[in-house]
Short mmCIF file of C-alpha atoms in Angstrom, two decimals:
data_model
loop_
_atom_site.label_atom_id
_atom_site.label_comp_id
_atom_site.label_asym_id
_atom_site.label_seq_id
_atom_site.Cartn_x
_atom_site.Cartn_y
_atom_site.Cartn_z
CA LYS A 1 -0.13 -0.03 0.06
CA HIS A 2 2.82 2.47 0.78
CA PRO A 3 5.82 1.68 -1.44
CA ASP A 4 7.59 5.03 -0.84
CA VAL A 5 7.05 5.30 2.98
CA LYS A 6 10.26 4.70 5.06
CA ALA A 7 9.98 1.22 6.83
CA LEU A 8 13.34 1.00 8.40
CA ASN A 9 15.92 3.50 9.58
CA PHE A 10 19.35 2.16 10.54
CA MET A 11 22.06 4.45 11.72
CA HIS A 12 20.59 7.30 9.47
CA SER A 13 20.13 5.08 6.43
CA ASN A 14 16.49 4.66 5.30
CA VAL A 15 14.72 1.62 3.59
CA THR A 16 11.38 2.21 1.88
CA PHE A 17 8.69 -0.54 1.95
CA SER A 18 9.42 -1.34 -1.66
CA GLU A 19 13.16 -1.78 -0.93
CA LEU A 20 12.12 -3.78 2.18
CA PHE A 21 10.05 -6.28 0.08
CA GLU A 22 12.65 -6.42 -2.61
CA ASN A 23 15.44 -7.37 -0.05
CA ILE A 24 13.07 -9.94 1.54
CA LYS A 25 12.67 -11.65 -1.78
CA ILE A 26 16.43 -11.61 -2.45
CA VAL A 27 17.22 -13.31 0.87
CA ALA A 28 14.20 -15.77 0.33
CA ALA A 29 15.70 -16.85 -3.01
CA ALA A 30 19.19 -17.19 -1.46
CA LEU A 31 17.57 -19.49 1.08
CA ASP A 32 15.62 -21.45 -1.43
CA LYS A 33 18.75 -21.92 -3.42
CA LEU A 34 20.46 -23.49 -0.54
CA GLY A 35 17.62 -26.04 -0.13
CA ILE A 36 15.85 -24.48 2.80
CA LYS A 37 12.17 -25.33 2.48
CA LYS A 38 8.68 -25.23 4.20
CA GLY A 39 8.98 -26.59 7.78
CA ASP A 40 13.00 -26.24 8.01
CA HIS A 41 14.38 -24.27 10.89
CA VAL A 42 16.76 -21.30 10.82
CA LEU A 43 18.47 -19.86 13.71
CA ILE A 44 18.78 -16.01 13.72
CA ALA A 45 21.31 -14.30 16.09
CA MET A 46 21.13 -10.67 15.07
CA PRO A 47 21.31 -7.21 16.65
CA ASN A 48 18.56 -4.79 15.54
CA CYS A 49 19.56 -4.28 11.87
CA PRO A 50 18.04 -4.33 8.42
CA GLN A 51 19.73 -7.81 7.60
CA GLY A 52 18.05 -9.38 10.76
CA VAL A 53 14.64 -8.08 9.63
CA TYR A 54 15.01 -9.23 6.00
CA ALA A 55 16.09 -12.66 7.22
CA PHE A 56 13.03 -12.97 9.68
CA TYR A 57 10.61 -12.36 6.90
CA ALA A 58 12.39 -14.17 4.11
CA VAL A 59 12.33 -17.34 6.30
CA ASN A 60 8.62 -16.92 6.69
CA TYR A 61 8.21 -16.17 2.88
CA ILE A 62 9.48 -19.62 2.18
CA GLY A 63 7.41 -21.32 4.94
CA ALA A 64 10.38 -22.09 7.18
CA ILE A 65 10.56 -21.25 10.93
CA SER A 66 12.80 -18.54 12.55
CA HIS A 67 14.45 -19.38 16.04
CA MET A 68 15.31 -15.90 17.32
CA ILE A 69 18.22 -15.94 19.87
CA HIS A 70 20.37 -13.29 21.71
CA PRO A 71 23.55 -12.70 19.64
CA LEU A 72 25.40 -12.41 22.96
CA SER A 73 24.30 -15.79 24.15
CA ALA A 74 27.30 -17.96 25.82
CA GLU A 75 28.85 -20.66 23.63
CA LYS A 76 27.24 -23.60 25.45
CA GLU A 77 23.89 -21.72 25.17
CA ILE A 78 24.31 -21.39 21.34
CA LEU A 79 25.13 -25.17 21.05
CA PHE A 80 21.64 -25.95 23.10
CA TYR A 81 19.66 -23.64 20.81
CA ILE A 82 21.38 -25.36 17.59
CA LYS A 83 20.51 -28.85 18.89
CA ASP A 84 17.06 -27.92 20.06
CA SER A 85 16.08 -26.27 16.97
CA LYS A 86 17.68 -28.82 14.64
CA CYS A 87 18.37 -25.73 12.41
CA LYS A 88 19.71 -26.24 8.98
CA LEU A 89 21.27 -22.66 8.76
CA VAL A 90 22.60 -20.04 11.44
CA LEU A 91 22.77 -16.42 10.61
CA THR A 92 24.80 -13.94 12.75
CA ILE A 93 27.15 -11.10 12.20
CA ASN A 94 30.94 -11.44 11.39
CA GLY A 95 31.98 -9.97 14.77
CA PHE A 96 30.51 -13.16 16.66
CA TYR A 97 32.22 -15.66 14.31
CA LYS A 98 34.67 -16.91 17.00
CA LYS A 99 31.94 -17.69 19.36
CA PHE A 100 29.64 -19.32 16.92
CA ILE A 101 32.10 -21.40 14.91
CA GLY A 102 32.51 -23.96 17.71
CA PRO A 103 28.75 -24.72 18.35
CA VAL A 104 28.00 -24.61 14.54
CA THR A 105 30.77 -27.24 13.96
CA GLU A 106 29.66 -29.40 16.88
CA GLY A 107 26.17 -29.07 16.15
CA LYS A 108 26.74 -30.19 12.44
CA VAL A 109 24.81 -27.13 10.87
CA GLU A 110 24.78 -27.36 7.18
CA HIS A 111 25.07 -23.57 6.47
CA PHE A 112 26.64 -20.69 8.39
CA VAL A 113 26.10 -17.18 7.25
CA LEU A 114 27.87 -14.00 8.42
CA ALA A 115 26.43 -10.56 7.87
CA ASP A 116 28.47 -7.36 8.03
CA LEU A 117 26.59 -4.47 9.65
CA LYS A 118 28.43 -2.03 7.41
CA ASP A 119 26.68 -3.31 4.35
CA ALA A 120 23.42 -1.66 5.72
CA LEU A 121 24.98 1.72 6.21
CA GLY A 122 25.32 4.78 4.05
CA PRO A 123 28.71 6.00 2.52
CA VAL A 124 29.77 8.29 5.35
CA MET A 125 28.67 5.96 8.26
CA LYS A 126 30.31 3.07 6.46
CA ILE A 127 33.58 4.70 6.55
CA GLY A 128 33.18 5.71 10.26
CA TYR A 129 32.24 2.12 11.07
CA GLN A 130 35.30 0.64 9.29
CA LEU A 131 37.52 3.02 11.12
CA THR A 132 36.11 2.19 14.56
CA THR A 133 34.34 -1.14 15.10
CA GLY A 134 35.10 -2.61 11.74
CA ARG A 135 38.91 -2.64 12.41
CA LYS A 136 38.42 -4.77 15.69
CA ILE A 137 36.57 -7.56 13.68
CA GLN A 138 38.95 -10.48 13.00
CA LYS A 139 39.09 -11.88 9.31
CA ILE A 140 37.40 -15.13 8.76
CA PRO A 141 39.85 -17.98 7.92
CA ALA A 142 39.85 -18.79 4.28
CA ASP A 143 39.03 -22.56 4.99
CA SER A 144 36.08 -21.82 7.20
CA LYS A 145 32.62 -23.23 6.57
CA ALA A 146 31.19 -19.84 7.08
CA ILE A 147 30.06 -17.90 4.06
CA MET A 148 29.63 -14.01 3.95
CA ARG A 149 26.08 -12.86 3.38
CA LYS A 150 27.18 -10.89 0.20
CA ASP A 151 28.28 -14.32 -1.29
CA PHE A 152 25.15 -16.06 0.06
CA ILE A 153 23.06 -13.51 -1.87
CA LYS A 154 25.38 -13.44 -4.97
CA ASN A 155 25.25 -17.28 -5.39
CA ALA A 156 21.41 -17.03 -5.83
CA LYS A 157 21.53 -14.13 -8.50
CA GLY A 158 18.80 -14.72 -10.98
CA HIS A 159 16.95 -17.28 -8.78
CA GLU A 160 13.59 -16.54 -7.55
CA ALA A 161 11.74 -18.29 -4.50
CA LYS A 162 8.10 -19.01 -4.75
CA ARG A 163 6.28 -17.58 -1.79
CA VAL A 164 4.58 -20.35 0.38
CA ASP A 165 1.09 -19.65 1.37
CA GLY A 166 1.19 -20.74 5.02
CA ASP A 167 -1.68 -21.63 7.27
CA LYS A 168 -2.59 -19.20 9.97
CA ASP A 169 -1.68 -21.85 12.74
CA ASP A 170 1.73 -22.69 11.18
CA THR A 171 4.64 -22.07 13.50
CA ALA A 172 6.25 -18.83 12.26
CA VAL A 173 8.89 -17.94 15.00
CA VAL A 174 10.25 -19.73 18.12
CA LEU A 175 11.43 -17.41 20.86
CA TYR A 176 13.16 -18.88 23.87
CA SER A 177 12.33 -18.36 27.53
CA GLY A 178 14.46 -19.57 30.42
CA GLY A 179 12.96 -22.39 32.44
CA THR A 180 11.76 -22.40 36.00
CA THR A 181 12.84 -26.09 35.88
CA GLY A 182 16.33 -25.14 34.78
CA THR A 183 16.06 -25.64 31.07
CA SER A 184 15.32 -23.13 28.21
CA LYS A 185 11.98 -23.69 26.35
CA GLY A 186 11.15 -22.74 22.67
CA ILE A 187 7.92 -20.96 22.61
CA ALA A 188 6.21 -21.71 19.26
CA LEU A 189 4.29 -18.67 17.92
CA THR A 190 2.19 -18.78 14.73
CA ASN A 191 1.57 -16.41 11.71
CA TYR A 192 -1.84 -15.71 13.38
CA ASN A 193 -0.30 -14.81 16.70
CA PHE A 194 1.97 -12.10 15.17
CA ASN A 195 -0.69 -10.72 13.00
CA ALA A 196 -3.35 -10.68 15.72
CA LEU A 197 -0.88 -8.66 17.68
CA ALA A 198 -0.41 -6.06 14.96
CA GLY A 199 -4.25 -5.68 14.88
CA GLN A 200 -4.35 -5.10 18.69
CA ILE A 201 -1.58 -2.68 18.70
CA LEU A 202 -3.34 -0.64 16.10
CA ALA A 203 -6.65 -0.84 17.84
CA THR A 204 -5.21 0.41 21.10
CA ASN A 205 -3.45 3.27 19.42
CA PRO A 206 -5.90 4.89 17.20
CA MET A 207 -3.82 8.00 16.98
CA PHE A 208 -1.27 6.13 14.80
CA LYS A 209 -0.79 7.40 11.24
CA VAL A 210 0.91 5.62 8.25
CA GLY A 211 4.74 6.79 8.36
CA ASP A 212 4.78 7.22 12.15
CA LYS A 213 8.00 6.12 13.56
CA MET A 214 8.77 3.65 16.43
CA LEU A 215 12.25 3.68 18.16
CA ALA A 216 12.98 0.03 18.18
CA ALA A 217 15.66 -0.47 20.93
CA MET A 218 14.02 -3.67 22.26
CA PRO A 219 15.92 -6.72 20.72
CA LEU A 220 14.62 -8.91 17.84
CA PHE A 221 14.92 -11.92 19.90
CA HIS A 222 12.38 -10.44 22.42
CA GLY A 223 8.66 -10.53 21.87
CA PHE A 224 8.33 -6.86 22.63
CA GLY A 225 11.13 -5.92 20.14
CA LEU A 226 10.03 -8.22 17.33
CA GLY A 227 6.33 -8.30 17.90
CA VAL A 228 5.52 -4.59 18.78
CA CYS A 229 8.50 -2.49 17.71
CA VAL A 230 9.13 -4.26 14.24
CA HIS A 231 6.18 -6.47 13.04
CA SER A 232 3.13 -4.34 14.32
CA PHE A 233 4.57 -1.14 12.96
CA LEU A 234 5.61 -2.45 9.66
CA ALA A 235 2.15 -4.36 9.26
CA ALA A 236 0.47 -1.09 9.80
CA GLY A 237 2.65 1.05 7.54
CA GLY A 238 4.83 2.56 10.13
CA GLY A 239 8.54 2.80 10.36
CA SER A 240 11.02 1.12 12.70
CA VAL A 241 14.06 2.99 13.69
CA LEU A 242 16.50 0.15 14.57
CA VAL A 243 18.88 0.66 17.43
CA PRO A 244 21.54 -2.13 17.38
CA ARG A 245 23.22 -1.10 20.71
CA PHE A 246 21.47 0.90 23.45
CA THR A 247 23.07 3.75 25.29
CA PRO A 248 20.83 6.29 27.02
CA ASP A 249 22.71 9.15 25.17
CA SER A 250 22.35 7.67 21.57
CA TYR A 251 18.72 6.66 22.22
CA SER A 252 17.86 10.25 23.36
CA LYS A 253 19.63 11.75 20.29
CA LEU A 254 17.45 9.57 18.01
CA VAL A 255 14.19 10.50 19.72
CA VAL A 256 14.98 14.13 19.40
CA LYS A 257 16.72 14.23 15.97
CA LEU A 258 14.28 11.84 14.20
CA ARG A 259 11.27 13.16 15.92
CA CYS A 260 10.18 9.63 16.82
CA ASN A 261 6.29 9.18 17.48
CA PHE A 262 6.38 6.07 19.63
CA ILE A 263 8.96 4.66 22.08
CA ALA A 264 8.72 1.35 24.05
CA GLY A 265 10.92 -0.03 26.66
CA VAL A 266 11.54 -1.38 30.13
CA PRO A 267 11.43 0.83 33.40
CA THR A 268 15.34 0.81 33.44
CA LEU A 269 15.37 2.65 29.91
CA TYR A 270 13.05 5.44 31.20
CA GLU A 271 15.08 5.82 34.44
CA ALA A 272 18.17 6.26 32.25
CA LEU A 273 16.58 8.84 29.93
CA THR A 274 15.79 11.25 32.77
CA ARG A 275 19.58 11.52 33.55
CA THR A 276 20.79 12.18 29.95
CA LYS A 277 21.87 15.68 29.11
CA VAL A 278 20.58 15.37 25.59
CA MET A 279 17.03 15.42 27.03
CA ASN A 280 17.61 18.50 29.26
CA HIS A 281 15.87 20.86 26.79
CA ALA A 282 14.40 18.35 24.37
CA ASP A 283 11.09 19.06 22.56
CA LEU A 284 9.03 15.84 22.97
CA SER A 285 5.93 17.23 21.37
CA CYS A 286 6.36 14.54 18.57
CA LEU A 287 5.61 11.61 21.07
CA LYS A 288 2.22 9.91 20.57
CA GLY A 289 2.84 6.83 22.67
CA VAL A 290 5.40 5.96 25.36
CA PHE A 291 4.95 2.11 26.56
CA SER A 292 6.53 0.40 29.48
CA GLY A 293 6.59 -3.41 29.78
CA GLY A 294 8.99 -6.20 30.65
CA ASP A 295 8.98 -5.28 34.39
CA SER A 296 6.89 -3.46 37.01
CA LEU A 297 6.85 0.28 36.60
CA SER A 298 6.95 1.73 40.04
CA ILE A 299 4.26 4.52 40.83
CA GLU A 300 7.22 6.75 41.79
CA LEU A 301 8.90 6.28 38.34
CA LYS A 302 5.60 6.66 36.50
CA LYS A 303 4.94 10.07 38.21
CA LYS A 304 8.57 11.20 37.62
CA PHE A 305 8.55 10.22 33.91
CA ASP A 306 5.11 11.82 33.27
CA ALA A 307 6.27 14.96 34.71
CA PHE A 308 9.47 14.77 32.59
CA LEU A 309 7.37 14.40 29.37
CA LYS A 310 5.11 17.27 30.45
CA GLU A 311 8.16 19.58 30.92
CA ARG A 312 9.32 18.79 27.47
CA LYS A 313 6.06 19.50 25.68
CA ALA A 314 4.71 15.96 25.38
CA THR A 315 0.82 15.88 25.58
CA ILE A 316 0.76 12.17 26.66
CA GLN A 317 1.68 10.01 29.66
CA ILE A 318 3.64 6.70 29.87
CA ARG A 319 1.34 3.67 29.36
CA GLU A 320 2.24 0.43 31.31
CA GLY A 321 1.43 -2.85 29.94
CA TYR A 322 1.87 -6.49 30.79
CA GLY A 323 2.50 -9.62 28.92
CA THR A 324 4.55 -12.85 28.50
CA THR A 325 6.42 -14.35 25.62
CA GLU A 326 3.92 -17.20 25.70
CA CYS A 327 1.47 -14.55 24.06
CA VAL A 328 4.27 -13.00 22.03
CA THR A 329 4.53 -9.97 24.26
CA ALA A 330 1.86 -7.52 25.74
CA SER A 331 -1.66 -8.58 26.11
CA CYS A 332 -2.90 -5.86 28.54
CA LEU A 333 -2.33 -2.06 28.30
CA THR A 334 -3.40 1.08 30.10
CA PRO A 335 -6.12 2.74 28.00
CA LEU A 336 -5.43 5.98 26.28
CA THR A 337 -7.85 8.00 28.25
CA GLN A 338 -7.95 6.28 31.53
CA ALA A 339 -5.26 5.18 34.07
CA LYS A 340 -5.57 3.88 37.44
CA GLU A 341 -2.51 4.17 39.89
CA GLY A 342 -0.72 0.88 40.17
CA SER A 343 -2.58 -0.88 37.36
CA ILE A 344 -1.26 -2.50 34.16
CA GLY A 345 -4.53 -1.62 32.38
CA ILE A 346 -7.12 -3.67 30.65
CA PRO A 347 -6.78 -6.65 28.31
CA PHE A 348 -6.36 -5.98 24.56
CA PRO A 349 -9.26 -6.41 22.16
CA ASP A 350 -10.24 -10.16 21.84
CA THR A 351 -8.11 -11.13 24.82
CA TYR A 352 -9.72 -12.21 28.08
CA TYR A 353 -8.30 -12.27 31.55
CA ARG A 354 -9.37 -14.20 34.66
CA ILE A 355 -8.03 -14.31 38.05
CA VAL A 356 -8.07 -17.85 39.43
CA GLU A 357 -6.92 -19.80 42.54
CA PRO A 358 -3.34 -20.62 41.67
CA ASN A 359 -2.92 -23.98 39.95
CA THR A 360 -6.61 -24.39 39.60
CA GLU A 361 -9.48 -23.19 37.13
CA LYS A 362 -11.60 -21.75 40.01
CA GLU A 363 -12.24 -18.16 39.22
CA LEU A 364 -12.04 -15.62 42.12
CA PRO A 365 -14.23 -12.74 42.72
CA TYR A 366 -13.19 -8.96 42.02
CA GLY A 367 -10.47 -7.61 44.36
CA GLU A 368 -9.13 -10.95 45.39
CA GLU A 369 -5.55 -12.05 44.63
CA GLY A 370 -4.89 -15.05 42.43
CA GLU A 371 -3.18 -16.29 39.29
CA ILE A 372 -3.64 -14.40 36.13
CA VAL A 373 -4.77 -16.56 33.16
CA LEU A 374 -5.60 -15.41 29.84
CA ALA A 375 -7.14 -16.45 26.48
CA GLY A 376 -7.00 -14.70 23.14
CA PRO A 377 -5.41 -14.84 19.60
CA THR A 378 -1.95 -14.34 20.57
CA VAL A 379 -1.57 -17.32 22.96
CA MET A 380 1.30 -19.60 21.90
CA LYS A 381 0.83 -22.84 20.06
CA GLU A 382 3.11 -24.85 22.43
CA TYR A 383 6.51 -25.24 24.13
CA THR A 384 8.62 -27.11 21.51
CA ASN A 385 9.81 -30.42 22.63
CA HIS A 386 8.16 -29.97 25.96
CA PRO A 387 4.70 -31.65 25.86
CA GLU A 388 4.37 -31.99 29.68
CA GLU A 389 5.08 -28.32 30.33
CA THR A 390 2.71 -27.36 27.54
CA LYS A 391 0.06 -29.32 29.11
CA ALA A 392 0.60 -27.73 32.52
CA THR A 393 0.58 -24.19 31.00
CA LEU A 394 -2.26 -24.25 28.42
CA HIS A 395 -5.69 -25.56 29.77
CA LYS A 396 -8.74 -26.00 27.57
CA ASP A 397 -12.05 -25.27 29.31
CA LYS A 398 -15.59 -26.79 28.68
CA ASP A 399 -16.28 -24.35 25.87
CA GLY A 400 -13.02 -25.26 24.15
CA ILE A 401 -11.19 -22.01 25.03
CA ILE A 402 -7.54 -22.40 25.70
CA TRP A 403 -6.29 -20.44 28.70
CA LEU A 404 -2.71 -19.69 29.42
CA HIS A 405 -1.54 -19.96 33.11
CA THR A 406 1.00 -17.12 33.50
CA GLY A 407 2.34 -18.13 36.85
CA ASP A 408 1.91 -14.41 37.89
CA LEU A 409 -0.35 -13.12 40.64
CA GLY A 410 -2.75 -10.20 40.12
CA ILE A 411 -6.13 -8.72 41.15
CA MET A 412 -8.92 -7.50 38.87
CA ASP A 413 -11.16 -4.67 39.99
CA LYS A 414 -14.85 -4.17 39.09
CA ASP A 415 -13.81 -2.02 36.08
CA GLY A 416 -11.73 -4.81 34.56
CA PHE A 417 -8.43 -3.17 35.42
CA ILE A 418 -5.71 -5.69 36.22
CA TYR A 419 -3.09 -5.02 38.98
CA PHE A 420 0.21 -7.13 38.92
CA LYS A 421 1.09 -8.44 42.49
CA GLY A 422 4.12 -10.63 42.10
CA ARG A 423 5.27 -14.07 40.68
CA ILE A 424 4.37 -17.60 41.70
CA LYS A 425 7.32 -18.86 39.73
CA ARG A 426 10.86 -18.01 40.66
CA LEU A 427 12.14 -15.42 38.38
CA ILE A 428 14.62 -12.43 38.61
CA ILE A 429 14.09 -9.42 35.97
CA THR A 430 17.20 -7.43 35.47
CA SER A 431 16.98 -4.49 32.95
CA GLY A 432 13.96 -6.18 31.55
CA TYR A 433 15.57 -9.54 30.82
CA ASN A 434 14.03 -12.66 32.48
CA VAL A 435 16.61 -14.61 34.53
CA TYR A 436 15.74 -18.02 35.89
CA PRO A 437 17.43 -18.90 39.15
CA ALA A 438 17.07 -22.67 38.61
CA GLN A 439 18.86 -22.48 35.37
CA LEU A 440 21.83 -20.51 36.84
CA GLU A 441 22.00 -22.80 39.94
CA ASN A 442 22.26 -25.91 37.52
CA ILE A 443 25.25 -24.34 35.75
CA ILE A 444 27.03 -23.17 39.04
CA GLU A 445 26.63 -26.76 40.43
CA LYS A 446 28.42 -28.26 37.42
CA HIS A 447 31.61 -26.81 38.73
CA LYS A 448 33.64 -29.40 40.59
CA ALA A 449 34.11 -27.28 43.75
CA VAL A 450 30.33 -26.50 44.29
CA GLN A 451 28.12 -28.62 46.58
CA MET A 452 25.04 -26.44 46.41
CA SER A 453 24.06 -22.96 45.30
CA CYS A 454 21.17 -20.57 45.39
CA VAL A 455 20.68 -17.51 43.22
CA ILE A 456 18.60 -14.52 44.10
CA GLY A 457 17.75 -11.08 42.75
CA VAL A 458 19.10 -8.07 44.87
CA PRO A 459 17.26 -4.73 44.56
CA ASP A 460 19.17 -2.20 42.34
CA THR A 461 18.15 1.26 41.67
CA TYR A 462 19.03 1.17 37.92
CA LYS A 463 18.70 -2.47 36.77
CA MET A 464 15.65 -3.15 39.13
CA HIS A 465 17.57 -6.29 40.28
CA ARG A 466 21.14 -7.65 40.03
CA VAL A 467 21.90 -11.23 40.24
CA LYS A 468 23.67 -12.76 43.38
CA ALA A 469 24.74 -16.27 43.94
CA PHE A 470 25.36 -17.97 47.42
CA ILE A 471 27.52 -21.07 47.14
CA MET A 472 28.39 -23.77 49.58
CA LEU A 473 31.58 -25.64 48.71
CA LYS A 474 32.40 -29.38 48.70
CA LYS A 475 34.71 -30.76 51.33
CA GLY A 476 38.36 -30.18 50.45
CA PHE A 477 37.82 -26.79 48.77
CA GLU A 478 38.46 -23.51 50.49
CA ALA A 479 36.78 -20.12 49.85
CA CYS A 480 39.02 -17.65 48.23
CA GLU A 481 39.08 -14.94 45.59
CA GLU A 482 40.87 -17.32 43.05
CA LEU A 483 38.18 -19.93 43.32
CA LYS A 484 35.52 -17.20 42.88
CA LYS A 485 37.21 -16.02 39.60
CA GLU A 486 37.29 -19.73 38.42
CA ILE A 487 33.58 -20.39 39.08
CA LEU A 488 32.75 -17.09 37.35
CA GLU A 489 34.99 -18.05 34.16
CA HIS A 490 33.01 -21.33 34.26
CA CYS A 491 29.70 -19.45 34.38
CA LYS A 492 30.74 -17.30 31.25
CA LEU A 493 30.60 -20.34 29.01
CA TYR A 494 26.98 -21.04 29.77
CA ILE A 495 25.48 -17.80 30.93
CA PRO A 496 24.77 -14.62 28.77
CA LYS A 497 26.29 -11.29 29.99
CA TYR A 498 23.04 -9.84 31.30
CA ALA A 499 22.26 -12.90 33.55
CA MET A 500 25.82 -13.30 34.95
CA PRO A 501 26.03 -13.14 38.86
CA LYS A 502 27.38 -9.80 39.75
CA GLU A 503 28.30 -11.14 43.30
CA LEU A 504 29.27 -14.59 44.66
CA GLU A 505 29.08 -15.27 48.41
CA PHE A 506 30.50 -18.38 49.94
CA ARG A 507 28.58 -19.91 53.03
CA ASN A 508 29.29 -22.89 55.17
CA GLU A 509 25.56 -23.72 55.20
CA LEU A 510 22.56 -22.67 53.13
CA PRO A 511 19.17 -22.25 54.92
CA LYS A 512 16.66 -25.06 54.19
CA THR A 513 12.84 -25.28 54.18
CA LEU A 514 11.02 -28.10 56.03
CA VAL A 515 11.08 -30.23 53.01
CA GLY A 516 14.81 -29.85 52.56
CA LYS A 517 14.93 -27.34 49.72
CA VAL A 518 17.13 -24.21 49.75
CA ALA A 519 15.20 -21.42 51.40
CA TYR A 520 15.84 -18.72 48.87
CA ARG A 521 13.33 -16.32 50.42
CA VAL A 522 15.42 -16.34 53.64
CA LEU A 523 18.53 -15.36 51.55
CA GLU A 524 16.51 -12.66 49.75
#
């Protein structure tokens, strides 16, 4: 509908919708030429950049399935994702070659493609990139099985891929969630899930106009980043301003310089924006929507940021939402014209919320605290390769409606507004990322010196929580700084940077519950 509208902006280079579709077809042809077909799996580990967006849609174009993962994942994690997805192709950027080549080789992946971020830049930015970041990137060995994206595209010149008409219930994307049981789970999301979300975002934001810009700093492997900041905006004819690496200063400059209309992020981002010099005298009258999700927005931070917006000529307030990756991302949002203090809003159109007695189907009256369960068009298909966990999370009622048990506690008032109250499942949220203590404990306990461990979240004014691990050593090992360093080095192989413990504390004993489990609440 809008071929000349700017669909993507990346480091001040623009891509129109006609160019976007052309690039999607080019990548689809290259995938098809390699023999990737309907139902095959492709692992994408990319920062927010055009090549990542093209790949995501090109995989869908030919009916294959994208597995989106954090490009900063630890090596052992990458190997897990490769084996779990049974992927035929891995795409990442050349700067991550060294970390990916081992898992790609061990996982016997057929094709390994490396993109170069400079290929998406304009002439001036390209020179600047080459003189700074580009210089630090090691050359790929001549005998490597990796192929540069340029050659991957070139090898399919003149070839065309036929677009596969997928079914609405076909799995389109797998996003990964850490597990409360200690293992990551792939969340299978369908074509319908993503397109329904785009419809909901448009319905809850009637002030949106074609060509409006969303500042997309939330990552492509995150439901919020992929589902809201990229897919929903592109589906509606808006543009995504792709931010490959977040810093409060660079983010602030983009909001001001490009006059972005919508911004979405975690509370940490908004806390950081209030501290940047760039924002001191900024004119934010361009903003139509400011959304917070991924973690609880405190009443104090909401008041502070609303005042911050008003002082800078914005006519709107921050709107808090709530969601889980099991329903792509947000499924509940503060309405445009009515907010209630401490509330996460009301369900999206066609989405229904109930508050039930935890781990049951028994609905509770208004005002009583219980588990949040929800039903709607964005609810996942399943956890891949985990039928038992799927069964425990998705429950079909007598009317055939499937309800997703979130593991979160909340209250619904008589007006249908929802209030998030806490979590049933053990979970730490740091800078908007979910960190599962059980997963980290499994990793720490693989170290030869560790008898037992317990991981908790410690309140932090900026990150909301930082990760801390308590460790009880096996007999014969002595607590010392050297051993601390050794355990942290072991953790780096398995744990991504954002989830790494910031503190280790050795204890002779760890407190126990009556049934003999570690009493993590005592340590908290």
